[in-house]
């Protein structure tokens, strides 16, 4: 087993998932503004450190994705944040893209940037303890989009990023996120997501990325948030499995879904059904941002000193997601006090 494959498996095995705490300062400011907390480096760290020192980190969280600011911060105990994460047995990771810009010749779409100087930044992050990374490509669905320019350019960038990350001894998370915004059907999401993922793997293979040493982070197959009909959770699970079976090569060790604006319960229930009906060889788990943090952040914003109860809320969410990754979650367990 290669070193990269064993890092990937350590992060996602046995129901463990990934805590995506890599919101950029802009995004984190929006999240904190929404709950009336001033976004300062201290407040951003205070909330995150509460999560990173929670009990559920040991049992549920295999990896934490950090943002540049956080990986350089010191904890209250004077340990670095990667040291705190390592203490819980999880692997520290880092978001390395530098965000999205308008895509030339298709300016309603986005291209993710960050390849310039990437190798140098990776060397620095490796020294700080990071052993995996994240890069997110983003695609919208409309009648015209995603365009071939977007599908091709983002796949190319994701593959270039992955190749450089592996050369630096880290596992790349490959995240092509097809957004849920819009009035498209779940079948449109299925078709577009399958094309997006297939093209990513075409590029990863051309650029000789070791598929055993990556983690795929896709969206689930959902109807657009303005679509006229609601689809069932069973349909979400079956369409998501269909998509992945058709577009993902068998070699990859696992798939860690993003939550993408689903509620905490939706993201948990859908993952549970995917795992329960998983007829692939891929490990299926979570790499959630909002669906792990939302309730904890809401409570903390009103009770900033109450570390214990904030952690209890996060622990519950992480436990539920870990059960879901094993297909063992139910409403009964969710609501048991
Ligand atoms: P969400 O789970 O909130 O979609 O965040 C995951 C992530 O890392 C998006 O890039």
Tab-separated table of C-alpha atoms and ligand atoms in Angstrom:
chain	number	residue	atom	x	y	z
A	1	UNK	CA	0.000	0.000	0.000
A	2	UNK	CA	1.430	3.378	-0.943
A	3	UNK	CA	1.945	6.090	1.647
A	4	UNK	CA	-0.702	8.289	-0.005
A	5	UNK	CA	-3.222	5.458	-0.084
A	6	UNK	CA	-2.710	4.773	3.606
A	7	UNK	CA	-3.169	8.464	4.498
A	8	UNK	CA	-6.408	8.548	2.464
A	9	UNK	CA	-7.688	5.387	4.163
A	10	UNK	CA	-6.768	6.668	7.617
A	11	UNK	CA	-8.916	9.759	7.004
A	12	UNK	CA	-12.062	8.009	5.766
A	13	UNK	CA	-12.148	4.469	7.228
A	14	UNK	CA	-14.428	3.049	9.934
A	15	UNK	CA	-17.164	5.644	9.542
A	16	UNK	CA	-14.778	8.532	10.068
A	17	UNK	CA	-15.346	11.650	8.011
A	18	UNK	CA	-13.822	15.039	7.380
A	19	UNK	CA	-14.585	18.294	9.167
A	20	UNK	CA	-14.377	21.040	6.530
A	21	UNK	CA	-13.383	24.056	8.629
A	22	UNK	CA	-11.611	25.776	5.749
A	23	UNK	CA	-13.965	28.678	5.171
A	24	UNK	CA	-12.002	31.605	3.790
A	25	UNK	CA	-12.043	34.735	5.961
A	26	UNK	CA	-14.724	36.178	3.645
A	27	UNK	CA	-16.961	33.123	3.946
A	28	UNK	CA	-16.383	32.800	7.692
A	29	UNK	CA	-17.267	36.480	8.088
A	30	UNK	CA	-20.602	35.813	6.331
A	31	UNK	CA	-21.258	32.830	8.633
A	32	UNK	CA	-20.401	34.871	11.760
A	33	UNK	CA	-22.318	37.960	10.569
A	34	UNK	CA	-25.400	35.777	10.172
A	35	UNK	CA	-25.289	34.975	13.900
A	36	UNK	CA	-24.156	38.470	14.984
A	37	UNK	CA	-20.605	37.603	15.986
A	38	UNK	CA	-17.820	39.985	14.957
A	39	UNK	CA	-15.415	38.234	12.612
A	40	UNK	CA	-11.960	38.694	14.124
A	41	UNK	CA	-9.036	36.238	13.907
A	42	UNK	CA	-9.599	35.491	17.629
A	43	UNK	CA	-13.325	34.767	17.236
A	44	UNK	CA	-12.737	32.632	14.166
A	45	UNK	CA	-10.175	30.601	16.131
A	46	UNK	CA	-12.260	30.480	19.328
A	47	UNK	CA	-15.114	28.738	17.571
A	48	UNK	CA	-12.887	26.400	15.598
A	49	UNK	CA	-10.776	25.441	18.606
A	50	UNK	CA	-13.950	24.422	20.445
A	51	UNK	CA	-14.701	21.992	17.610
A	52	UNK	CA	-11.128	20.697	17.334
A	53	UNK	CA	-10.983	19.859	21.058
A	54	UNK	CA	-14.371	18.093	21.135
A	55	UNK	CA	-14.683	14.494	22.268
A	56	UNK	CA	-16.115	13.325	18.929
A	57	UNK	CA	-12.899	14.262	17.142
A	58	UNK	CA	-11.339	10.994	18.327
A	59	UNK	CA	-14.123	8.684	17.220
A	60	UNK	CA	-15.665	10.460	14.240
A	61	UNK	CA	-13.270	12.843	12.524
A	62	UNK	CA	-10.449	11.422	10.410
A	63	UNK	CA	-9.299	14.710	8.918
A	64	UNK	CA	-9.819	18.452	9.343
A	65	UNK	CA	-9.482	20.880	6.442
A	66	UNK	CA	-8.000	24.158	7.636
A	67	UNK	CA	-7.677	27.598	6.088
A	68	UNK	CA	-4.318	29.371	5.824
A	69	UNK	CA	-5.106	31.660	8.765
A	70	UNK	CA	-5.973	28.749	11.080
A	71	UNK	CA	-3.033	26.484	10.262
A	72	UNK	CA	-0.761	29.340	11.379
A	73	UNK	CA	-2.604	30.089	14.638
A	74	UNK	CA	-1.664	28.959	18.142
A	75	UNK	CA	-4.198	27.265	20.405
A	76	UNK	CA	-4.984	28.387	23.952
A	77	UNK	CA	-2.554	25.719	25.186
A	78	UNK	CA	0.189	27.141	22.956
A	79	UNK	CA	0.163	24.119	20.689
A	80	UNK	CA	-0.217	24.773	16.993
A	81	UNK	CA	-3.622	23.947	15.507
A	82	UNK	CA	-2.214	20.987	13.514
A	83	UNK	CA	-0.762	19.666	16.810
A	84	UNK	CA	-4.202	19.894	18.443
A	85	UNK	CA	-5.730	17.979	15.547
A	86	UNK	CA	-2.988	15.332	15.602
A	87	UNK	CA	-3.561	14.841	19.339
A	88	UNK	CA	-7.119	13.708	18.590
A	89	UNK	CA	-5.824	11.194	16.052
A	90	UNK	CA	-7.104	13.105	13.009
A	91	UNK	CA	-5.011	14.226	10.044
A	92	UNK	CA	-4.565	17.977	9.444
A	93	UNK	CA	-5.436	19.163	5.943
A	94	UNK	CA	-5.375	22.509	4.163
A	95	UNK	CA	-7.376	24.286	1.486
A	96	UNK	CA	-4.883	25.392	-1.150
A	97	UNK	CA	-6.940	26.983	-3.902
A	98	UNK	CA	-7.090	30.750	-3.746
A	99	UNK	CA	-10.759	31.054	-4.680
A	100	UNK	CA	-12.765	31.639	-7.832
A	101	UNK	CA	-12.508	34.261	-10.580
A	102	UNK	CA	-14.681	34.931	-13.627
A	103	UNK	CA	-13.937	32.437	-16.385
A	104	UNK	CA	-12.595	34.103	-19.555
A	105	UNK	CA	-14.980	33.749	-22.529
A	106	UNK	CA	-17.735	32.564	-20.182
A	107	UNK	CA	-17.795	35.229	-17.464
A	108	UNK	CA	-21.030	33.978	-15.833
A	109	UNK	CA	-19.032	30.921	-14.811
A	110	UNK	CA	-16.116	30.560	-12.419
A	111	UNK	CA	-12.629	29.145	-12.579
A	112	UNK	CA	-10.691	28.241	-9.463
A	113	UNK	CA	-7.224	29.738	-9.152
A	114	UNK	CA	-4.164	29.002	-7.029
A	115	UNK	CA	-1.651	27.079	-9.154
A	116	UNK	CA	0.940	29.889	-9.101
A	117	UNK	CA	3.394	29.301	-6.275
A	118	UNK	CA	1.458	26.191	-5.191
A	119	UNK	CA	4.507	23.954	-4.741
A	120	UNK	CA	6.174	26.470	-2.409
A	121	UNK	CA	3.009	26.872	-0.338
A	122	UNK	CA	2.640	23.090	-0.118
A	123	UNK	CA	6.176	22.700	1.201
A	124	UNK	CA	5.355	25.204	3.932
A	125	UNK	CA	2.071	23.445	4.804
A	126	UNK	CA	3.784	20.044	4.898
A	127	UNK	CA	6.246	21.404	7.467
A	128	UNK	CA	3.296	22.683	9.508
A	129	UNK	CA	1.859	19.135	9.582
A	130	UNK	CA	-0.649	19.023	6.707
A	131	UNK	CA	-0.923	15.655	4.964
A	132	UNK	CA	-3.891	16.309	2.720
A	133	UNK	CA	-5.254	19.258	0.766
A	134	UNK	CA	-8.412	20.564	-0.850
A	135	UNK	CA	-9.201	22.366	-4.118
A	136	UNK	CA	-12.784	23.128	-5.109
A	137	UNK	CA	-13.970	23.627	-8.674
A	138	UNK	CA	-17.459	25.092	-8.944
A	139	UNK	CA	-20.092	24.611	-11.645
A	140	UNK	CA	-23.609	26.021	-12.052
A	141	UNK	CA	-26.430	24.304	-13.893
A	142	UNK	CA	-28.531	26.376	-16.324
A	143	UNK	CA	-29.716	25.679	-19.878
A	144	UNK	CA	-26.230	26.699	-21.148
A	145	UNK	CA	-24.022	25.735	-18.244
A	146	UNK	CA	-21.749	24.226	-17.248
A	147	UNK	CA	-20.056	25.069	-20.554
A	148	UNK	CA	-17.338	22.956	-22.101
A	149	UNK	CA	-14.899	25.765	-21.209
A	150	UNK	CA	-15.795	25.408	-17.531
A	151	UNK	CA	-15.813	21.599	-17.525
A	152	UNK	CA	-12.463	21.415	-19.301
A	153	UNK	CA	-10.663	24.253	-17.475
A	154	UNK	CA	-11.696	23.166	-13.989
A	155	UNK	CA	-10.822	19.510	-14.689
A	156	UNK	CA	-7.413	20.591	-15.973
A	157	UNK	CA	-6.756	22.745	-12.906
A	158	UNK	CA	-7.933	20.015	-10.494
A	159	UNK	CA	-5.563	17.545	-12.147
A	160	UNK	CA	-2.594	19.931	-12.157
A	161	UNK	CA	-3.232	20.689	-8.501
A	162	UNK	CA	-3.518	16.958	-7.657
A	163	UNK	CA	-0.274	16.060	-9.426
A	164	UNK	CA	1.687	18.758	-7.584
A	165	UNK	CA	0.126	17.847	-4.215
A	166	UNK	CA	1.052	14.185	-4.622
A	167	UNK	CA	4.621	15.115	-5.569
A	168	UNK	CA	4.775	16.979	-2.260
A	169	UNK	CA	3.686	13.849	-0.334
A	170	UNK	CA	0.081	14.807	0.397
A	171	UNK	CA	-3.355	13.455	-0.567
A	172	UNK	CA	-5.400	15.801	-2.761
A	173	UNK	CA	-9.131	16.063	-2.203
A	174	UNK	CA	-10.596	16.551	-5.665
A	175	UNK	CA	-13.764	18.600	-5.245
A	176	UNK	CA	-15.839	19.334	-8.331
A	177	UNK	CA	-18.965	20.941	-6.834
A	178	UNK	CA	-22.017	21.170	-9.053
A	179	UNK	CA	-24.152	23.715	-7.207
A	180	UNK	CA	-27.748	23.078	-6.161
A	181	UNK	CA	-28.852	26.657	-7.027
A	182	UNK	CA	-31.439	26.741	-9.811
A	183	UNK	CA	-34.638	25.180	-11.099
A	184	UNK	CA	-33.074	22.105	-12.719
A	185	UNK	CA	-34.298	18.561	-12.114
A	186	UNK	CA	-32.341	15.847	-10.328
A	187	UNK	CA	-31.843	14.105	-13.685
A	188	UNK	CA	-30.194	17.234	-15.074
A	189	UNK	CA	-27.965	17.276	-11.998
A	190	UNK	CA	-27.186	13.592	-12.606
A	191	UNK	CA	-26.219	14.173	-16.245
A	192	UNK	CA	-24.121	17.276	-15.613
A	193	UNK	CA	-22.411	15.894	-12.518
A	194	UNK	CA	-21.561	12.653	-14.343
A	195	UNK	CA	-19.993	14.630	-17.180
A	196	UNK	CA	-18.080	16.911	-14.801
A	197	UNK	CA	-16.686	13.992	-12.766
A	198	UNK	CA	-15.821	11.907	-15.838
A	199	UNK	CA	-13.871	14.795	-17.327
A	200	UNK	CA	-12.010	15.316	-14.050
A	201	UNK	CA	-10.885	11.679	-14.120
A	202	UNK	CA	-9.894	11.930	-17.808
A	203	UNK	CA	-7.551	14.776	-16.821
A	204	UNK	CA	-6.306	13.082	-13.641
A	205	UNK	CA	-5.358	10.031	-15.718
A	206	UNK	CA	-3.674	12.106	-18.476
A	207	UNK	CA	-1.619	13.873	-15.811
A	208	UNK	CA	-0.632	10.539	-14.192
A	209	UNK	CA	-2.198	11.260	-10.824
A	210	UNK	CA	-2.128	8.159	-8.578
A	211	UNK	CA	-5.849	7.462	-8.221
A	212	UNK	CA	-5.239	5.336	-5.123
A	213	UNK	CA	-3.934	8.461	-3.398
A	214	UNK	CA	-6.848	10.874	-3.836
A	215	UNK	CA	-10.226	11.413	-2.174
A	216	UNK	CA	-13.138	12.514	-4.362
A	217	UNK	CA	-15.419	15.131	-2.806
A	218	UNK	CA	-18.533	15.414	-4.958
A	219	UNK	CA	-22.010	16.837	-4.493
A	220	UNK	CA	-24.921	14.470	-4.035
A	221	UNK	CA	-27.433	14.304	-6.873
A	222	UNK	CA	-30.178	16.726	-5.878
A	223	UNK	CA	-32.875	18.668	-7.680
A	224	UNK	CA	-32.161	22.410	-7.876
A	225	UNK	CA	-33.332	24.403	-4.860
A	226	UNK	CA	-35.936	26.149	-7.084
A	227	UNK	CA	-37.133	22.980	-8.832
A	228	UNK	CA	-40.917	22.608	-8.787
A	229	UNK	CA	-41.058	19.123	-7.223
A	230	UNK	CA	-39.264	17.712	-4.252
A	231	UNK	CA	-37.502	14.392	-4.771
A	232	UNK	CA	-37.304	11.693	-2.138
A	233	UNK	CA	-34.190	10.867	-0.147
A	234	UNK	CA	-34.260	7.381	-1.690
A	235	UNK	CA	-34.066	8.961	-5.154
A	236	UNK	CA	-31.166	11.160	-4.057
A	237	UNK	CA	-29.307	8.065	-2.882
A	238	UNK	CA	-30.029	5.935	-5.948
A	239	UNK	CA	-29.176	8.708	-8.425
A	240	UNK	CA	-25.997	9.577	-6.516
A	241	UNK	CA	-24.861	5.935	-6.580
A	242	UNK	CA	-25.719	5.674	-10.277
A	243	UNK	CA	-23.692	8.782	-11.043
A	244	UNK	CA	-20.631	7.588	-9.141
A	245	UNK	CA	-20.748	4.064	-10.567
A	246	UNK	CA	-20.715	5.509	-14.077
A	247	UNK	CA	-18.073	8.168	-13.654
A	248	UNK	CA	-15.537	7.138	-10.989
A	249	UNK	CA	-12.696	4.648	-11.648
A	250	UNK	CA	-12.590	1.663	-9.283
A	251	UNK	CA	-9.089	2.445	-7.954
A	252	UNK	CA	-9.976	5.421	-5.797
A	253	UNK	CA	-10.135	4.632	-2.072
A	254	UNK	CA	-13.166	6.680	-1.217
A	255	UNK	CA	-15.700	9.403	-1.635
A	256	UNK	CA	-16.423	12.112	0.937
A	257	UNK	CA	-19.491	14.175	0.093
A	258	UNK	CA	-19.869	17.905	0.598
A	259	UNK	CA	-23.143	19.065	2.137
A	260	UNK	CA	-23.595	21.949	-0.303
A	261	UNK	CA	-26.419	23.807	1.445
A	262	UNK	CA	-28.469	20.801	2.556
A	263	UNK	CA	-29.750	20.999	6.118
A	264	UNK	CA	-27.926	18.967	8.739
A	265	UNK	CA	-30.665	16.331	8.748
A	266	UNK	CA	-30.929	16.119	4.943
A	267	UNK	CA	-27.177	15.677	4.613
A	268	UNK	CA	-27.224	12.982	7.300
A	269	UNK	CA	-30.251	11.102	5.978
A	270	UNK	CA	-29.021	11.151	2.379
A	271	UNK	CA	-25.556	9.905	3.369
A	272	UNK	CA	-27.158	7.155	5.428
A	273	UNK	CA	-29.202	5.931	2.453
A	274	UNK	CA	-26.194	6.133	0.130
A	275	UNK	CA	-24.093	4.056	2.544
A	276	UNK	CA	-26.870	1.571	3.228
A	277	UNK	CA	-27.350	0.923	-0.483
A	278	UNK	CA	-23.687	1.234	-1.398
A	279	UNK	CA	-23.061	-1.452	-4.009
A	280	UNK	CA	-19.620	-0.094	-4.983
A	281	UNK	CA	-16.192	-0.781	-3.494
A	282	UNK	CA	-15.751	2.853	-2.525
A	283	UNK	CA	-15.835	3.948	1.087
A	284	UNK	CA	-18.578	6.584	1.327
A	285	UNK	CA	-18.391	9.253	4.005
A	286	UNK	CA	-18.784	12.957	4.680
A	287	UNK	CA	-16.636	16.039	4.315
A	288	UNK	CA	-19.113	18.530	5.667
A	289	UNK	CA	-18.753	22.189	6.514
A	290	UNK	CA	-22.175	23.643	7.227
A	291	UNK	CA	-23.870	20.296	7.953
A	292	UNK	CA	-21.439	19.677	10.826
A	293	UNK	CA	-21.136	23.195	12.195
A	294	UNK	CA	-24.440	25.040	11.752
A	295	UNK	CA	-26.231	24.161	15.001
A	296	UNK	CA	-23.059	24.428	17.076
A	297	UNK	CA	-22.308	27.870	15.616
A	298	UNK	CA	-25.856	29.082	16.238
A	299	UNK	CA	-25.757	27.997	19.873
A	300	UNK	CA	-22.233	29.334	20.462
A	301	UNK	CA	-23.083	32.745	18.996
A	302	UNK	CA	-25.559	33.280	21.853
A	303	UNK	CA	-23.508	31.466	24.522
A	304	UNK	CA	-19.916	32.319	23.706
A	305	UNK	CA	-18.609	31.117	27.085
A	306	UNK	CA	-20.471	27.793	27.011
A	307	UNK	CA	-17.800	25.582	25.501
A	308	UNK	CA	-19.233	22.351	26.902
A	309	UNK	CA	-22.726	22.659	25.419
A	310	UNK	CA	-21.341	23.903	22.105
A	311	UNK	CA	-19.173	20.795	22.018
A	312	UNK	CA	-22.130	18.571	22.913
A	313	UNK	CA	-24.033	19.891	19.901
A	314	UNK	CA	-21.055	19.327	17.614
A	315	UNK	CA	-20.463	15.858	19.116
A	316	UNK	CA	-24.044	14.863	18.390
A	317	UNK	CA	-23.781	16.015	14.771
A	318	UNK	CA	-20.451	14.263	14.225
A	319	UNK	CA	-21.794	11.059	15.822
A	320	UNK	CA	-24.877	11.154	13.587
A	321	UNK	CA	-22.776	11.691	10.454
A	322	UNK	CA	-20.469	8.839	11.415
A	323	UNK	CA	-23.469	6.538	11.929
A	324	UNK	CA	-24.784	7.692	8.539
A	325	UNK	CA	-21.458	6.901	6.865
A	326	UNK	CA	-21.973	3.329	8.102
A	327	UNK	CA	-25.650	3.203	7.107
A	328	UNK	CA	-26.632	2.928	10.780
A	329	UNK	CA	-28.392	6.261	11.350
A	330	UNK	CA	-32.137	6.597	12.054
A	331	UNK	CA	-34.550	9.334	13.143
A	332	UNK	CA	-34.981	7.460	16.396
A	333	UNK	CA	-31.277	7.687	17.217
A	334	UNK	CA	-31.168	11.278	15.967
A	335	UNK	CA	-33.875	12.356	18.395
A	336	UNK	CA	-32.878	10.247	21.382
A	337	UNK	CA	-31.863	12.568	24.171
B	1	LIG	P1	-20.316	22.357	2.843
B	1	LIG	O1	-20.436	20.983	3.441
B	1	LIG	O2	-20.845	23.450	3.731
B	1	LIG	O3	-20.853	22.413	1.431
B	1	LIG	O4	-18.774	22.658	2.764
B	1	LIG	C1	-17.934	21.703	2.286
B	1	LIG	C2	-16.832	22.338	1.549
B	1	LIG	O5	-15.686	22.131	1.877
B	1	LIG	C3	-17.172	23.181	0.410
B	1	LIG	O6	-16.036	23.463	-0.323
